[in-house]
mmCIF file of C-alpha atoms in Angstrom:
data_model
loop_
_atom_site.group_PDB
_atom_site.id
_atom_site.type_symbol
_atom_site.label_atom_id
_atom_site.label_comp_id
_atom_site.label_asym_id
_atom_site.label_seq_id
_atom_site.Cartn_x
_atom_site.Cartn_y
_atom_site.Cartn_z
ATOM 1 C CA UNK A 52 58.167 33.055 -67.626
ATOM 2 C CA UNK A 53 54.311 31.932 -67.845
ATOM 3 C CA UNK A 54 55.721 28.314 -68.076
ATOM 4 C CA UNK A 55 57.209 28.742 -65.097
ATOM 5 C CA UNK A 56 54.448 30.189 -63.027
ATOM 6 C CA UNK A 57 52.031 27.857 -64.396
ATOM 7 C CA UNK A 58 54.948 24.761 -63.197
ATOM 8 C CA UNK A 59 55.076 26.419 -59.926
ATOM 9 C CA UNK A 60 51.091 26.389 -59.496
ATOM 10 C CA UNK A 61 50.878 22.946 -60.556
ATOM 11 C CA UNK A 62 53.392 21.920 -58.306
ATOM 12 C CA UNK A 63 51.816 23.897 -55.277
ATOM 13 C CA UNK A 64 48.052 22.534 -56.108
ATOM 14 C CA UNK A 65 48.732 19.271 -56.441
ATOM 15 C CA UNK A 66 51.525 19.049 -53.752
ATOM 16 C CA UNK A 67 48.420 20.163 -51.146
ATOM 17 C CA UNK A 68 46.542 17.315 -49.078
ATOM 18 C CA UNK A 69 43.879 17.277 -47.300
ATOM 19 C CA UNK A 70 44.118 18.326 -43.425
ATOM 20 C CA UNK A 71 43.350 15.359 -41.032
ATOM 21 C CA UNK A 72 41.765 16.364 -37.718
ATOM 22 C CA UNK A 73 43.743 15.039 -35.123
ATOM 23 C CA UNK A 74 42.710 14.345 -31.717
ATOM 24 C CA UNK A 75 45.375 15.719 -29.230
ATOM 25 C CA UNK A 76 46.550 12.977 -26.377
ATOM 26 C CA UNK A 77 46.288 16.131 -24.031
ATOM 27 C CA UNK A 78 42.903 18.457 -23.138
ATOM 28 C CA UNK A 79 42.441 22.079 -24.291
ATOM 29 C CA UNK A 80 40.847 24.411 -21.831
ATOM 30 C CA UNK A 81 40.064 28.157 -22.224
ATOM 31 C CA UNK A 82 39.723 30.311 -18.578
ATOM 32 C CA UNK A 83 36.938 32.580 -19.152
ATOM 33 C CA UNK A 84 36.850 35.635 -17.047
ATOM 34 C CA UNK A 85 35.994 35.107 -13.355
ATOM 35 C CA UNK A 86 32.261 36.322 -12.599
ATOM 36 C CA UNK A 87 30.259 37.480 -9.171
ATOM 37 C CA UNK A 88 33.553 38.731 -7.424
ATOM 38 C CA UNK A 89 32.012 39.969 -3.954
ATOM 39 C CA UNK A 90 33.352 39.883 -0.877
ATOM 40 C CA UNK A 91 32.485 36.001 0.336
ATOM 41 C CA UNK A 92 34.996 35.071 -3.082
ATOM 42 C CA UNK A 93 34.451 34.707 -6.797
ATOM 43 C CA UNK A 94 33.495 32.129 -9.372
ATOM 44 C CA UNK A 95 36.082 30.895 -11.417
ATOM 45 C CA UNK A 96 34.831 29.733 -15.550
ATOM 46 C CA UNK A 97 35.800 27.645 -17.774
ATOM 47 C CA UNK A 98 35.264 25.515 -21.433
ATOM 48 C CA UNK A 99 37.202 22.226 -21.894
ATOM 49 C CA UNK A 100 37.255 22.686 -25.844
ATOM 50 C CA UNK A 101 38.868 19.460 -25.525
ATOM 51 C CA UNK A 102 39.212 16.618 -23.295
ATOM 52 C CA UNK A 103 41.465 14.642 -25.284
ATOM 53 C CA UNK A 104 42.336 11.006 -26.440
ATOM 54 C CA UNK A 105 42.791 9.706 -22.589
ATOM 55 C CA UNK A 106 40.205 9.679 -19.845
ATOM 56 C CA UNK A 107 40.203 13.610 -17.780
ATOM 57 C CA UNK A 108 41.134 12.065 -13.693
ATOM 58 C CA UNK A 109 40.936 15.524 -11.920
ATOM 59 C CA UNK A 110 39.937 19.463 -13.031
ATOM 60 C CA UNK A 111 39.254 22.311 -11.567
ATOM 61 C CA UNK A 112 41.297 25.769 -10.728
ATOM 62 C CA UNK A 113 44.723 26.907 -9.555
ATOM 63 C CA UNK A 114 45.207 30.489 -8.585
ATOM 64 C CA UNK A 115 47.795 32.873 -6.922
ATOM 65 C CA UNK A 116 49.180 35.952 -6.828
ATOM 66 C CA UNK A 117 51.951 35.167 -9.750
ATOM 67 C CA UNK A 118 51.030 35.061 -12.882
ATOM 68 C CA UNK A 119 51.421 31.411 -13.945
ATOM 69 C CA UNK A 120 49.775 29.351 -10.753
ATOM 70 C CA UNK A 121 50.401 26.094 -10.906
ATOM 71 C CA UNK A 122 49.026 22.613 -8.956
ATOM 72 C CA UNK A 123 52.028 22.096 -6.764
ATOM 73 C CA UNK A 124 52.524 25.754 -5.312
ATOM 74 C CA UNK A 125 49.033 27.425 -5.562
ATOM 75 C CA UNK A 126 45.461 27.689 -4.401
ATOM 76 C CA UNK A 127 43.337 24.445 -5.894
ATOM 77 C CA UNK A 128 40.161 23.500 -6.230
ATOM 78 C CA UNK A 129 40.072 20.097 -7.745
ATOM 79 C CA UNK A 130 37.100 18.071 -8.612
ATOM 80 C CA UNK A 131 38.084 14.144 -9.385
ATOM 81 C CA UNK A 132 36.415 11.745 -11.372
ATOM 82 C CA UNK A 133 35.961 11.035 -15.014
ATOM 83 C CA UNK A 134 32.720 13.135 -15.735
ATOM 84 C CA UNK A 135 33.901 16.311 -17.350
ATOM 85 C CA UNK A 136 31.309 18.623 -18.551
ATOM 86 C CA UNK A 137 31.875 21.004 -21.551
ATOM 87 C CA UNK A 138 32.023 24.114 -18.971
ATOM 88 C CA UNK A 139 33.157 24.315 -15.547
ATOM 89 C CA UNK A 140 32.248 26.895 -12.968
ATOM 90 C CA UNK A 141 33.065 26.791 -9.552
ATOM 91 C CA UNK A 142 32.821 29.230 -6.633
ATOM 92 C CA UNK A 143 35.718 29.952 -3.848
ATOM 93 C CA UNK A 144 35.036 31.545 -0.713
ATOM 94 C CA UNK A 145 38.674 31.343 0.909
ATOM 95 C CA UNK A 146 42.128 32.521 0.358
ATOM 96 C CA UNK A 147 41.232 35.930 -1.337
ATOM 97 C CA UNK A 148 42.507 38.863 0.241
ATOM 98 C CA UNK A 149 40.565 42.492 -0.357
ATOM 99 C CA UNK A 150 42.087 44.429 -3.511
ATOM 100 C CA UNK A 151 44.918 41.845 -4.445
ATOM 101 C CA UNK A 152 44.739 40.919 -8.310
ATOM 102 C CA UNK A 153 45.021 36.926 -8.467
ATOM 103 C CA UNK A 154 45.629 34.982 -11.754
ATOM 104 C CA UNK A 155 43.635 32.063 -12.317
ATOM 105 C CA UNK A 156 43.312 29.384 -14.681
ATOM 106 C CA UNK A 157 41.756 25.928 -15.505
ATOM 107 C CA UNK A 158 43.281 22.313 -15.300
ATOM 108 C CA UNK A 159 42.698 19.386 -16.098
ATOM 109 C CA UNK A 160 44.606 16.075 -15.435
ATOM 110 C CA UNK A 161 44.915 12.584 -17.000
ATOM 111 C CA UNK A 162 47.261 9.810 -16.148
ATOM 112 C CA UNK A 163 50.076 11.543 -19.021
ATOM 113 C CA UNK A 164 49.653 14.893 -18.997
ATOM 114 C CA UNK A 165 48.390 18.136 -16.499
ATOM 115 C CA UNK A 166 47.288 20.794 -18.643
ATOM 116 C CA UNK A 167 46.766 24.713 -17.983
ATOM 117 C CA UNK A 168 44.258 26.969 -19.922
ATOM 118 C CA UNK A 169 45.261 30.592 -20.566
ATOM 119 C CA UNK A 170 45.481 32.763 -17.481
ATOM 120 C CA UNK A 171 43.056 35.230 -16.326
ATOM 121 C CA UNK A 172 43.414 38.024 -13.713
ATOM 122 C CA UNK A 173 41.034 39.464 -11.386
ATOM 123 C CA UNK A 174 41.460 42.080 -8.608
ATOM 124 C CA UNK A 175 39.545 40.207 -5.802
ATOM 125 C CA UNK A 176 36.804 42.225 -2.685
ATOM 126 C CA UNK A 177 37.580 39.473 -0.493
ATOM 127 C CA UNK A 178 36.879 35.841 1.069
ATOM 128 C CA UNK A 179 35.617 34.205 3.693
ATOM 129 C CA UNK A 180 37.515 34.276 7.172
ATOM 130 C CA UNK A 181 38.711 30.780 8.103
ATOM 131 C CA UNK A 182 36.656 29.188 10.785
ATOM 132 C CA UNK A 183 38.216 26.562 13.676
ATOM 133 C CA UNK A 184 35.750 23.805 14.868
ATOM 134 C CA UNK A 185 38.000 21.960 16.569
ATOM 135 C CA UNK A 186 41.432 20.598 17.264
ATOM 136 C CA UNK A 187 43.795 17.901 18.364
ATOM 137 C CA UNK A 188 45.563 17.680 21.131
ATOM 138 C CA UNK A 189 43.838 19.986 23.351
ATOM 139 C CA UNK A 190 47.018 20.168 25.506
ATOM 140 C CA UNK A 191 50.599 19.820 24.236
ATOM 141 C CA UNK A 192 54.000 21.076 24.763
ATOM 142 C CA UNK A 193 56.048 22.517 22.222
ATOM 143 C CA UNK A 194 56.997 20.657 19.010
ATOM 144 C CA UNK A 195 53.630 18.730 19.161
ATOM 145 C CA UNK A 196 51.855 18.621 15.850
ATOM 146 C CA UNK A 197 48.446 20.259 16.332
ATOM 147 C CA UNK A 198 45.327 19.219 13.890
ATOM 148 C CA UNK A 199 42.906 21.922 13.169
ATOM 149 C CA UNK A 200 39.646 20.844 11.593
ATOM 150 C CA UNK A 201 37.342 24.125 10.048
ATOM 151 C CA UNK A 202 36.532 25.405 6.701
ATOM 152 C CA UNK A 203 37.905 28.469 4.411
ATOM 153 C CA UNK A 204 41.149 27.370 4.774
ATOM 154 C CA UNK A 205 43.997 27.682 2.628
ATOM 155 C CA UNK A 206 45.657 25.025 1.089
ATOM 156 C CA UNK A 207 49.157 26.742 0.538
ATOM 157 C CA UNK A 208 51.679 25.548 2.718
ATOM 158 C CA UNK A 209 52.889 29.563 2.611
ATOM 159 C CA UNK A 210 49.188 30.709 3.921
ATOM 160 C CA UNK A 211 48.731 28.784 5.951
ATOM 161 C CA UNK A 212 51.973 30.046 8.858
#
């Protein structure tokens, strides 16, 4: 019986080798809780622990009122380029509606891959009100396409009718 332990250990001990780090092709971000929620927005927090073997194109923050926002569907704010600090922070002033919990999270982009960090919710006081400064046509009939320039906008198609 000890002869067979001891084979066993041997076996084990030897059969270990050493862990290689390895360098994911993809980044790693953790969404940190969202600070200074007041009733002009909140600031939305993050760490790339991360940024992977290929260049970062575009990061920044998706968030919604499901769970799992994504690029394609929800609120963005995007910030392109290659630069890519360790920790991202960014404030939003639009698309938050008093007492509505949003989930937010972190992105980041490179020519393979978009990558998500964890979700994070947050039961918001409020945004900014979207402001007009202008528009094109001035006159139209119906069926025209109108352009509407201004800030605190939305950019979900579904917020936006």
């Amino acid at each position: 019986m000890r002869a067979t332990a001891f084979t066993i250990f041997i076996l084990i001990f030897f059969s270990c080798e050493k862990n290689e780090v390895i360098i994911r092709e993809f980044p790693r971000l953790l969404t940190m809780e969202v600070s200074e929620i007041t009733s002009d927005g909140a600031v939305f927090n993050a760490e790339i622990i991360s940024p992977g073997n290929t260049p970062i194109t575009a990061y920044g923050f998706v968030w919604d009122k499901i769970e799992n926002p994504n690029i394609v569907y929800s609120d963005i704010i995007s910030i392109e380029g290659e630069f890519v600090p360790k920790e991202v922070s960014t404030t939003t002033n639009y698309a938050l509606k008093e007492g509505d919990t949003y989930y937010v999270r972190a992105f980041a982009k490179n020519e393979d891959y978009i990558t998500y960090g964890n979700t994070v919710s947050f039961v918001s006081l409020g945004s900014k009100a979207p402001v007009v400064m202008d528009f094109n046509p001035k006159q139209g009939i119906i069926g025209d396409t109108v352009l509407i320039q201004g800030s605190y906008f939305s950019n979900k198609k579904t917020n936006l009718q």
